[in-house]
CSV table of C-alpha atoms in Angstrom, one decimal:
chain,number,residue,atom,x,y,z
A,45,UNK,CA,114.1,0.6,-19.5
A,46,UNK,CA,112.6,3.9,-19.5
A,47,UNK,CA,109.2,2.6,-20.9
A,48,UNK,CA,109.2,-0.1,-17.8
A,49,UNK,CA,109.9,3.4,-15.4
A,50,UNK,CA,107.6,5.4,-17.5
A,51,UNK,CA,104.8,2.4,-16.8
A,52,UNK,CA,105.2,1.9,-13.1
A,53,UNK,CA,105.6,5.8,-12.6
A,54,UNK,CA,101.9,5.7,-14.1
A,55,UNK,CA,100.5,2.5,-11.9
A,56,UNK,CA,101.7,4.4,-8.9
A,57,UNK,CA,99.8,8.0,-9.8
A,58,UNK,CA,96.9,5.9,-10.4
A,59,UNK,CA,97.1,3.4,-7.3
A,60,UNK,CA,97.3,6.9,-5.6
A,61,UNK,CA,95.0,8.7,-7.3
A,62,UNK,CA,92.0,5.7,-7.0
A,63,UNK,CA,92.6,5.1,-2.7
A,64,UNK,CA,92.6,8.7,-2.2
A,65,UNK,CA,89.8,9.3,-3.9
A,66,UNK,CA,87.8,6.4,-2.8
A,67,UNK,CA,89.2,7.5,0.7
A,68,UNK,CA,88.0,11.5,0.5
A,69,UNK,CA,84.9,9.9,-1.1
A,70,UNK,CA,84.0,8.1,2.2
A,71,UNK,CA,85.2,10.6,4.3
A,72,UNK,CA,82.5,13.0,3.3
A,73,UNK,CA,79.7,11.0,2.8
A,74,UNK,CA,80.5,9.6,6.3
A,75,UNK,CA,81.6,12.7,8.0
A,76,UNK,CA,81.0,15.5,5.9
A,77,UNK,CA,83.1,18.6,6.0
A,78,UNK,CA,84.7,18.1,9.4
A,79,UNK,CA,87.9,18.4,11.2
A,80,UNK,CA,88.8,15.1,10.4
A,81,UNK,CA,87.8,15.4,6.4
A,82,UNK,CA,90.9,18.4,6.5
A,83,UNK,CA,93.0,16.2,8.5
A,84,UNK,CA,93.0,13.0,5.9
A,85,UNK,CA,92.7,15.8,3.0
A,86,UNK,CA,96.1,17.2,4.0
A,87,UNK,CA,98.2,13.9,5.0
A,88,UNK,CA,97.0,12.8,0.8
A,89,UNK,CA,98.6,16.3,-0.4
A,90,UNK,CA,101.6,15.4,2.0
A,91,UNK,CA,102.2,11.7,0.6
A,92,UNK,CA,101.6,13.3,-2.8
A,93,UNK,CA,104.5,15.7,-2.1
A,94,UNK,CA,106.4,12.9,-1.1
A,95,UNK,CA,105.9,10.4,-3.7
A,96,UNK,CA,105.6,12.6,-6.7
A,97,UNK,CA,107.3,16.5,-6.3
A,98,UNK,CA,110.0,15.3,-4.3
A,99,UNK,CA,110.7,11.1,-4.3
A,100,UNK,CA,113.2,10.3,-1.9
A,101,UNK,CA,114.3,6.7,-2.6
A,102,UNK,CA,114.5,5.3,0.7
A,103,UNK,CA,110.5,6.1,1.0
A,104,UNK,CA,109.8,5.5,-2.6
A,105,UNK,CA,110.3,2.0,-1.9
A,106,UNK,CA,107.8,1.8,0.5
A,107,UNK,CA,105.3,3.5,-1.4
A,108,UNK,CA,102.6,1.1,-1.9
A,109,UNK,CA,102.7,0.1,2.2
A,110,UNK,CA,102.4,3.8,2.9
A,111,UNK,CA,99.6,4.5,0.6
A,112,UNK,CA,98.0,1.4,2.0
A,113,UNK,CA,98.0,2.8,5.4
A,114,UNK,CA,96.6,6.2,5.2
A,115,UNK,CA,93.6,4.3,3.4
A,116,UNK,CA,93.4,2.1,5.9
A,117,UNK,CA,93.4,5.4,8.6
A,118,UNK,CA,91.2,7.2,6.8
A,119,UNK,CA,88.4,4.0,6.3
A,120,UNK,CA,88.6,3.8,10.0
A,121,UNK,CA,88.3,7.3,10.9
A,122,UNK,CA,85.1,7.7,8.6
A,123,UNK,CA,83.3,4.5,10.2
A,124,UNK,CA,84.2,5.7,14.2
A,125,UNK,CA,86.2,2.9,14.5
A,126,UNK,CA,88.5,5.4,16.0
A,127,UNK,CA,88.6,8.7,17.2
A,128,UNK,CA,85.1,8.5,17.8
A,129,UNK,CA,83.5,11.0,19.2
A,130,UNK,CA,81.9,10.9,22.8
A,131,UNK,CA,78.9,13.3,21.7
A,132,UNK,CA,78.0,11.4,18.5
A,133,UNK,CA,76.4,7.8,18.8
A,134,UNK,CA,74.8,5.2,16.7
A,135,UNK,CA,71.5,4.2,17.0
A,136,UNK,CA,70.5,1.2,15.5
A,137,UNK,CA,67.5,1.4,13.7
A,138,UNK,CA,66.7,-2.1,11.8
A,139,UNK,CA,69.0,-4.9,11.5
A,140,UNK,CA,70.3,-3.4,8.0
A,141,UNK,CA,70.1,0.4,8.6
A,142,UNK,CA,72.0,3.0,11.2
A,143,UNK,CA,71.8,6.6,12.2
A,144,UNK,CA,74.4,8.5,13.7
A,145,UNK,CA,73.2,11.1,16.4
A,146,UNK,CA,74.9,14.5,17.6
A,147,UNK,CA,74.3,17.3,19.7
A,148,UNK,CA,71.0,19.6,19.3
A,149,UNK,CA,71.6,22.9,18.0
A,150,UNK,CA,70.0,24.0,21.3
A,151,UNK,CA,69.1,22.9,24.1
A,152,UNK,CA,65.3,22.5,26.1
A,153,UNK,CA,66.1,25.2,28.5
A,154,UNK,CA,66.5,27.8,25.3
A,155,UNK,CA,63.9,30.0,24.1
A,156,UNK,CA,62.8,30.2,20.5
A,157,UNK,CA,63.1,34.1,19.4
A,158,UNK,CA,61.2,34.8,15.7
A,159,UNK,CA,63.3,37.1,13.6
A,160,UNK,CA,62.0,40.4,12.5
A,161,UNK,CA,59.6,40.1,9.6
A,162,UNK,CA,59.6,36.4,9.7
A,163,UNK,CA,57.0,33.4,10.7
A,164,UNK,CA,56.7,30.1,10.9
A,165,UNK,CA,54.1,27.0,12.0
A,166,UNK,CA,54.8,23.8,13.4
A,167,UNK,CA,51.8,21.5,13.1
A,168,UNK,CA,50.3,18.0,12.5
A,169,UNK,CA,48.6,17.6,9.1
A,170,UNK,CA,47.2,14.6,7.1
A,171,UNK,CA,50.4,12.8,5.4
A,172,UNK,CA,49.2,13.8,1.5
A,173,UNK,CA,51.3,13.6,-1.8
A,174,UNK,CA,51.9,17.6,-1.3
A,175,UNK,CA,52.4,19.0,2.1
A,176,UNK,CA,49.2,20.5,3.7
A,177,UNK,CA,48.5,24.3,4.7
A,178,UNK,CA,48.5,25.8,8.3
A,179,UNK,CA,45.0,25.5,7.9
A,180,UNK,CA,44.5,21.9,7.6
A,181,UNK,CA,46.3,21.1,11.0
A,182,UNK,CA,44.7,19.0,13.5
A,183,UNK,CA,45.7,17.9,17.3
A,184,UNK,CA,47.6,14.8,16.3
A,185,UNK,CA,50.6,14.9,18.7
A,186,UNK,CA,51.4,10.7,18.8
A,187,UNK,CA,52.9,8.9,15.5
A,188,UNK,CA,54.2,5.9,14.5
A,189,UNK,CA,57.8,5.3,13.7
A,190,UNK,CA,57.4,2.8,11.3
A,191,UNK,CA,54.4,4.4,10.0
A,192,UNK,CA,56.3,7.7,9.2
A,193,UNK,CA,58.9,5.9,7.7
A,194,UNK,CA,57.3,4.0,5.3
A,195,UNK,CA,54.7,7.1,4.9
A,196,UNK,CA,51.9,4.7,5.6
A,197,UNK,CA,50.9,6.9,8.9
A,198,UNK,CA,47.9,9.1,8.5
A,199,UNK,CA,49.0,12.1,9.8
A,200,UNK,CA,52.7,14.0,9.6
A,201,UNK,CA,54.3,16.6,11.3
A,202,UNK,CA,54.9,20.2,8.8
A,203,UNK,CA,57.1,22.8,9.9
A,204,UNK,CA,56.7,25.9,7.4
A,205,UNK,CA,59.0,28.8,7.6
A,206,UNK,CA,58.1,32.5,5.7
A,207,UNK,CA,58.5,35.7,5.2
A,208,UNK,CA,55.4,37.4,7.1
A,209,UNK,CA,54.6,39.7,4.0
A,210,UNK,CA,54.6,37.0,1.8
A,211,UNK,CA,57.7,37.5,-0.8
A,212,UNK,CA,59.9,35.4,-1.7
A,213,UNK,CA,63.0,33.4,0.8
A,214,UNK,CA,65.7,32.9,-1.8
A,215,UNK,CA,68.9,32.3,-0.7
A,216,UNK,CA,67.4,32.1,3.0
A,217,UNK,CA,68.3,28.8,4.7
A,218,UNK,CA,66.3,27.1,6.6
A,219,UNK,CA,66.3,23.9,9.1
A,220,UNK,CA,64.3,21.5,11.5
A,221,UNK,CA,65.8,20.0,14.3
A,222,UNK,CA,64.1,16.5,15.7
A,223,UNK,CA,65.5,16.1,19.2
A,224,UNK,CA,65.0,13.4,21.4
A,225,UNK,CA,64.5,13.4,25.3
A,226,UNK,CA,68.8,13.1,25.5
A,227,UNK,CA,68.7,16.3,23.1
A,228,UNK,CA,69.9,13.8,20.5
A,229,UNK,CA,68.8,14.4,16.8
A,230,UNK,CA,69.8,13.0,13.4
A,231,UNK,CA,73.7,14.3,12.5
A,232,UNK,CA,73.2,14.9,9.0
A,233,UNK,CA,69.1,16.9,9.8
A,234,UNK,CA,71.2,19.2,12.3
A,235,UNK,CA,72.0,22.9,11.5
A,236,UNK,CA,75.9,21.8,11.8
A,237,UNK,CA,75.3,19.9,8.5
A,238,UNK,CA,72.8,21.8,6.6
A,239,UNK,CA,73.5,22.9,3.6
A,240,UNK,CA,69.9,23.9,2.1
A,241,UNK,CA,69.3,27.4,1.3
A,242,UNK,CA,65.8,28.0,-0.6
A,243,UNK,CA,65.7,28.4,-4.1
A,244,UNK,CA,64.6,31.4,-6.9
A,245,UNK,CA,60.8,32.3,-6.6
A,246,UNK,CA,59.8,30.4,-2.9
A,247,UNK,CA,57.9,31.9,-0.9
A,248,UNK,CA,57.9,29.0,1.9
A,249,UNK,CA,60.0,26.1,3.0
A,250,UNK,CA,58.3,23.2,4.3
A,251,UNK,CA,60.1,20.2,6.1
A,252,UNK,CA,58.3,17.2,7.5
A,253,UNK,CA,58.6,14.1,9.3
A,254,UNK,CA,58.4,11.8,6.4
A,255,UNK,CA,61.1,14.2,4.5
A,256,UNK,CA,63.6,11.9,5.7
A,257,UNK,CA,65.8,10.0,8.8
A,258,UNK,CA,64.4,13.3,11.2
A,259,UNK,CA,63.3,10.4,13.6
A,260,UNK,CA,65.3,7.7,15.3
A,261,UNK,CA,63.5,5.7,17.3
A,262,UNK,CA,60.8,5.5,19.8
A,263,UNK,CA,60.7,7.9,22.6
A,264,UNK,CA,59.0,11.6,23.0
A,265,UNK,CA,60.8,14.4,20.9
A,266,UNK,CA,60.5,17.8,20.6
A,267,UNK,CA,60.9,20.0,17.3
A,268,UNK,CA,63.0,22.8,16.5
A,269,UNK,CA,62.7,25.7,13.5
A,270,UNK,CA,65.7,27.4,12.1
A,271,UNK,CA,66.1,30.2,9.5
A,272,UNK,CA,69.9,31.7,8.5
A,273,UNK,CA,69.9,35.3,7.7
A,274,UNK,CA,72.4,37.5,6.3
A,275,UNK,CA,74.2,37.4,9.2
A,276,UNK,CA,75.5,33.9,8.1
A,277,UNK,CA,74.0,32.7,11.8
A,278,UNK,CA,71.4,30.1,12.8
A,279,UNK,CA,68.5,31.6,14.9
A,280,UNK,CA,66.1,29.4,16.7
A,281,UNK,CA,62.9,30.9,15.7
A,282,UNK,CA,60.2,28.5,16.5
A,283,UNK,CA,59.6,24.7,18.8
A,284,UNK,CA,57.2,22.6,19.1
A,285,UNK,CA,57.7,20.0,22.5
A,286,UNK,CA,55.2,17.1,23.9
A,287,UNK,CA,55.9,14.7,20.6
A,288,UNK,CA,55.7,11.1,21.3
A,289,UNK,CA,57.2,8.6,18.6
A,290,UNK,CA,55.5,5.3,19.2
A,291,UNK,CA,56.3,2.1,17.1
């Protein structure tokens, strides 16, 4: 008898452990480190405390329904189903792929201040197999959407951020915001989800167009620079407007 207990004390620690795990898996990858990612976090620790520091029979009986459920929550809390946020949205891109938008940073009306003993430049530059120099920017203000995203477009857009003597930016982050005419940009390329800080011995950070899902569509954009400092903050330091995407 106590083997048969022993055995179905172990298949529920490891029903729970594999649904909360695939659920706080999700969770990030979908939402990152949000509100909601705490939320789901916590109500797992509470059915844990439940289930396994403190069974009560009349609940223990349910167990398998209950874990069932929060899965089931969490699943549709990751995928918007519901509790969906009014300021994010899904753009469609292809029939197979999706991005979600969210809020700017800032706004069009806000004025890029450079930080003391920083620069940056924003410019077009020949799409090559290592990103181009200031000084091999042309006019190119119009580019292809599909072109960019299959890096078969001629020319890409370089936003390089520096220290204007020259020394090295580690542990500096830095960001570019793409935004969109609705002040819509790519949730996981805002400064809200950046994680990046620059690594030992760089003395420049360079992001790009073709770096990633920055665009979302056709439409004119404008683009935004960011550096964090010590102060832990998110300064607007540089912009670029007058960007159309074309297909």
């Amino acid at each position: 008898m106590n083997k048969i207990l022993k055995f179905l004390d172990t298949k529920k620690i490891q029903s729970f452990l594999l649904l909360a795990f695939l659920s706080m898996l999700l969770m990030i990858i979908s939402l990152g480190l949000s509100i909601w990612f705490w939320a789901i976090m916590i109500l797992w620790v509470v059915v844990y405390l439940l289930f396994f520091i403190r069974p009560m029979v009349k609940i223990a009986a349910y167990f398998l329904l209950i874990i069932t459920i929060v899965f089931i929550f969490s699943i549709l809390v990751s995928f918007n189903v519901i509790f969906n946020n009014s300021n994010v949205n899904t753009n469609n891109i292809t029939g197979n792929n999706s991005v979600i938008l969210d809020n700017c940073t800032s706004t069009a009306s806000d004025t890029p201040v450079m930080v003391s003993g920083w620069k940056s430049s924003i410019y077009a530059a020949p799409l090559l197999s290592s990103s181009p120099n200031p000084d091999q920017a042309n006019t190119v203000r119009t580019f292809s959407y599909s072109g960019i995203k299959n890096k078969t477009e001629t020319n890409s857009l370089y936003a390089r951020i520096e220290k204007a003597d020259g020394s090295y930016i580690n542990g500096y982050g830095t960001a570019m915001e793409v935004c969109d005419a609705n002040n819509k940009a790519t949730k996981s390329y805002t400064t809200a989800q950046t994680t990046y800080v620059s690594s030992s011995d760089v003395v420049a950070s360079v992001h790009y167009f073709h770096g990633g899902n920055y665009l979302h569509g056709v439409g004119d954009y404008r683009v935004d620079v960011y550096i964090k400092i010590t102060d832990g903050k998110w300064h607007l330091i540089d912009r670029m407007s007058g960007i159309k995407i074309t297909e």
